[in-house]
């Protein structure tokens, strides 16, 4: 359409001048064929795949070495699926005391102390189509004794990441009791 319009304008100018020798013909070099040119509205017809903003992959287990190895595996799988891994962190272990009693009594036969380790991997802007595949791969490769859960990132999890400094808190409380900090002039 553009080519024919440009040529039509050029021939009209030449007819006005009535001298073909003085007129310069400008033929555009770009050609658009019907099979190559696709209108812009076709891009709008493609379905939008919804994305999750931040997704946390939480893994827990009793064996530290297996858990660290599995965290590395999940991180590698996510990167191989072209997912952006924004962060990964460890939480301090939870200690659980387990007691085994003698049958039909309240006497303790044995006592165990178990540590539950936790690792988190945060993936951002995850398409919903890839998330289902990632969940399936994690479920299929889950080692024995390891639990995995996948959920959206919340502010509560952000607070749990940081270990409070009790010594700093006590110093701040003592400073408040003494009258607070001095204001600089």
Short mmCIF file of C-alpha atoms in Angstrom, two decimals:
data_model
loop_
_atom_site.label_atom_id
_atom_site.label_comp_id
_atom_site.label_asym_id
_atom_site.label_seq_id
_atom_site.Cartn_x
_atom_site.Cartn_y
_atom_site.Cartn_z
CA UNK A 1 0.00 0.00 0.00
CA UNK A 2 2.79 2.39 0.95
CA UNK A 3 4.76 1.55 -2.18
CA UNK A 4 1.86 2.19 -4.53
CA UNK A 5 0.96 5.42 -2.74
CA UNK A 6 4.55 6.73 -3.00
CA UNK A 7 4.80 5.79 -6.68
CA UNK A 8 1.42 7.39 -7.38
CA UNK A 9 2.58 10.65 -5.80
CA UNK A 10 5.81 10.60 -7.80
CA UNK A 11 4.01 10.05 -11.11
CA UNK A 12 1.54 12.82 -10.25
CA UNK A 13 4.44 15.22 -9.64
CA UNK A 14 6.02 14.22 -12.96
CA UNK A 15 2.76 14.80 -14.81
CA UNK A 16 2.62 18.31 -13.34
CA UNK A 17 6.12 19.13 -14.42
CA UNK A 18 5.51 17.64 -17.89
CA UNK A 19 9.21 17.15 -18.29
CA UNK A 20 10.49 13.79 -17.28
CA UNK A 21 14.11 14.85 -17.55
CA UNK A 22 14.01 17.34 -14.68
CA UNK A 23 11.94 15.08 -12.34
CA UNK A 24 13.73 12.67 -10.01
CA UNK A 25 11.94 9.40 -9.27
CA UNK A 26 12.30 8.02 -5.72
CA UNK A 27 11.40 4.34 -5.53
CA UNK A 28 11.46 3.00 -1.97
CA UNK A 29 13.73 0.00 -1.42
CA UNK A 30 11.65 -1.62 1.38
CA UNK A 31 8.97 -3.98 0.19
CA UNK A 32 6.26 -5.50 2.35
CA UNK A 33 4.78 -8.76 1.21
CA UNK A 34 1.53 -10.09 2.62
CA UNK A 35 3.11 -13.24 4.04
CA UNK A 36 5.88 -11.43 5.96
CA UNK A 37 3.96 -8.49 7.35
CA UNK A 38 1.92 -9.27 10.45
CA UNK A 39 -0.30 -6.63 11.97
CA UNK A 40 0.28 -5.46 15.54
CA UNK A 41 -3.10 -6.63 16.80
CA UNK A 42 -2.04 -10.26 16.40
CA UNK A 43 0.36 -9.84 19.34
CA UNK A 44 -2.55 -8.78 21.53
CA UNK A 45 -4.38 -12.03 20.71
CA UNK A 46 -1.66 -14.14 22.35
CA UNK A 47 -2.71 -15.27 25.82
CA UNK A 48 -0.99 -13.60 28.76
CA UNK A 49 0.57 -16.15 31.08
CA UNK A 50 0.06 -15.07 34.70
CA UNK A 51 3.19 -14.75 36.81
CA UNK A 52 3.78 -15.11 40.52
CA UNK A 53 5.80 -12.21 41.92
CA UNK A 54 7.75 -13.98 44.67
CA UNK A 55 7.62 -17.68 45.45
CA UNK A 56 9.47 -19.31 48.33
CA UNK A 57 10.59 -22.91 48.13
CA UNK A 58 11.01 -24.07 51.73
CA UNK A 59 12.81 -27.33 52.46
CA UNK A 60 13.21 -28.90 55.90
CA UNK A 61 15.10 -31.96 57.03
CA UNK A 62 17.04 -33.64 59.82
CA UNK A 63 20.27 -34.28 57.92
CA UNK A 64 22.27 -31.12 57.26
CA UNK A 65 24.38 -32.51 54.40
CA UNK A 66 21.43 -33.91 52.46
CA UNK A 67 19.49 -30.67 52.91
CA UNK A 68 22.38 -28.53 51.63
CA UNK A 69 22.82 -30.81 48.63
CA UNK A 70 19.12 -30.69 47.82
CA UNK A 71 19.07 -26.90 48.12
CA UNK A 72 21.88 -26.71 45.57
CA UNK A 73 19.95 -29.10 43.31
CA UNK A 74 16.72 -27.03 43.49
CA UNK A 75 18.69 -23.83 42.83
CA UNK A 76 20.32 -25.39 39.76
CA UNK A 77 17.01 -26.76 38.44
CA UNK A 78 15.37 -23.34 38.80
CA UNK A 79 18.20 -21.63 36.92
CA UNK A 80 18.13 -24.29 34.19
CA UNK A 81 14.41 -23.59 33.72
CA UNK A 82 15.29 -19.89 33.13
CA UNK A 83 13.73 -18.82 36.42
CA UNK A 84 15.30 -15.94 38.31
CA UNK A 85 16.49 -17.06 41.74
CA UNK A 86 16.67 -13.82 43.69
CA UNK A 87 17.64 -15.05 47.13
CA UNK A 88 18.34 -18.05 49.28
CA UNK A 89 18.73 -18.22 53.05
CA UNK A 90 19.00 -20.55 55.98
CA UNK A 91 17.14 -20.35 59.25
CA UNK A 92 18.63 -21.50 62.56
CA UNK A 93 17.83 -25.12 63.37
CA UNK A 94 14.90 -25.97 65.61
CA UNK A 95 15.72 -28.37 68.42
CA UNK A 96 13.22 -31.10 69.27
CA UNK A 97 13.55 -33.35 72.33
CA UNK A 98 12.06 -36.81 71.85
CA UNK A 99 11.58 -39.16 74.78
CA UNK A 100 10.89 -42.88 74.61
CA UNK A 101 9.11 -44.31 77.62
CA UNK A 102 9.21 -47.81 79.07
CA UNK A 103 6.01 -49.70 78.24
CA UNK A 104 3.15 -49.04 80.71
CA UNK A 105 5.14 -46.59 82.82
CA UNK A 106 6.32 -43.01 83.04
CA UNK A 107 10.00 -43.89 83.15
CA UNK A 108 12.14 -42.58 80.30
CA UNK A 109 13.99 -45.33 78.44
CA UNK A 110 15.90 -43.14 75.98
CA UNK A 111 15.97 -39.50 75.05
CA UNK A 112 16.89 -38.01 71.64
CA UNK A 113 17.64 -34.47 70.56
CA UNK A 114 16.78 -33.78 66.93
CA UNK A 115 17.70 -30.71 64.91
CA UNK A 116 15.37 -29.64 62.11
CA UNK A 117 17.25 -27.58 59.53
CA UNK A 118 15.48 -25.24 57.13
CA UNK A 119 16.55 -23.71 53.82
CA UNK A 120 14.60 -21.29 51.62
CA UNK A 121 15.00 -20.41 47.96
CA UNK A 122 13.16 -17.40 46.57
CA UNK A 123 12.20 -17.31 42.90
CA UNK A 124 10.71 -14.15 41.35
CA UNK A 125 8.43 -13.57 38.35
CA UNK A 126 7.58 -17.23 37.86
CA UNK A 127 5.17 -18.04 35.01
CA UNK A 128 2.39 -20.31 36.19
CA UNK A 129 3.20 -22.84 33.47
CA UNK A 130 6.78 -23.24 34.69
CA UNK A 131 5.83 -23.28 38.36
CA UNK A 132 3.76 -26.45 37.97
CA UNK A 133 6.68 -28.14 36.24
CA UNK A 134 9.11 -26.98 38.96
CA UNK A 135 6.82 -28.36 41.67
CA UNK A 136 6.63 -31.70 39.92
CA UNK A 137 10.42 -31.94 39.54
CA UNK A 138 10.93 -31.08 43.23
CA UNK A 139 8.35 -33.67 44.34
CA UNK A 140 9.87 -36.40 42.17
CA UNK A 141 13.43 -35.77 43.37
CA UNK A 142 12.71 -35.22 47.06
CA UNK A 143 15.16 -37.25 49.19
CA UNK A 144 14.05 -39.31 52.17
CA UNK A 145 13.57 -37.30 55.34
CA UNK A 146 13.20 -33.97 53.54
CA UNK A 147 9.94 -32.03 53.35
CA UNK A 148 9.29 -29.33 50.76
CA UNK A 149 6.63 -26.65 50.65
CA UNK A 150 6.09 -23.93 48.09
CA UNK A 151 4.23 -20.75 48.95
CA UNK A 152 4.06 -17.03 48.23
CA UNK A 153 6.43 -14.72 50.04
CA UNK A 154 4.96 -12.92 53.06
CA UNK A 155 6.24 -10.25 55.43
CA UNK A 156 6.29 -12.76 58.29
CA UNK A 157 8.89 -14.84 56.48
CA UNK A 158 10.98 -11.72 55.93
CA UNK A 159 10.98 -11.09 59.71
CA UNK A 160 11.98 -14.70 60.47
CA UNK A 161 15.06 -14.40 58.26
CA UNK A 162 16.88 -12.05 60.59
CA UNK A 163 18.13 -13.21 63.98
CA UNK A 164 17.55 -10.59 66.67
CA UNK A 165 20.60 -9.29 68.51
CA UNK A 166 19.65 -9.70 72.18
CA UNK A 167 22.76 -7.92 73.42
CA UNK A 168 21.94 -4.85 71.31
CA UNK A 169 18.35 -4.89 72.60
CA UNK A 170 19.47 -4.91 76.24
CA UNK A 171 21.89 -2.04 75.59
CA UNK A 172 19.09 0.01 73.99
CA UNK A 173 16.80 -0.68 76.96
CA UNK A 174 19.53 0.42 79.39
CA UNK A 175 20.04 3.60 77.37
CA UNK A 176 16.29 4.34 77.51
CA UNK A 177 16.26 3.81 81.30
CA UNK A 178 19.15 6.23 81.73
CA UNK A 179 17.27 8.98 79.95
CA UNK A 180 17.73 8.28 76.27
CA UNK A 181 20.37 9.48 73.88
CA UNK A 182 21.62 13.07 73.76
CA UNK A 183 20.46 15.23 70.93
CA UNK A 184 23.18 16.85 68.83
CA UNK A 185 23.04 20.63 68.38
#
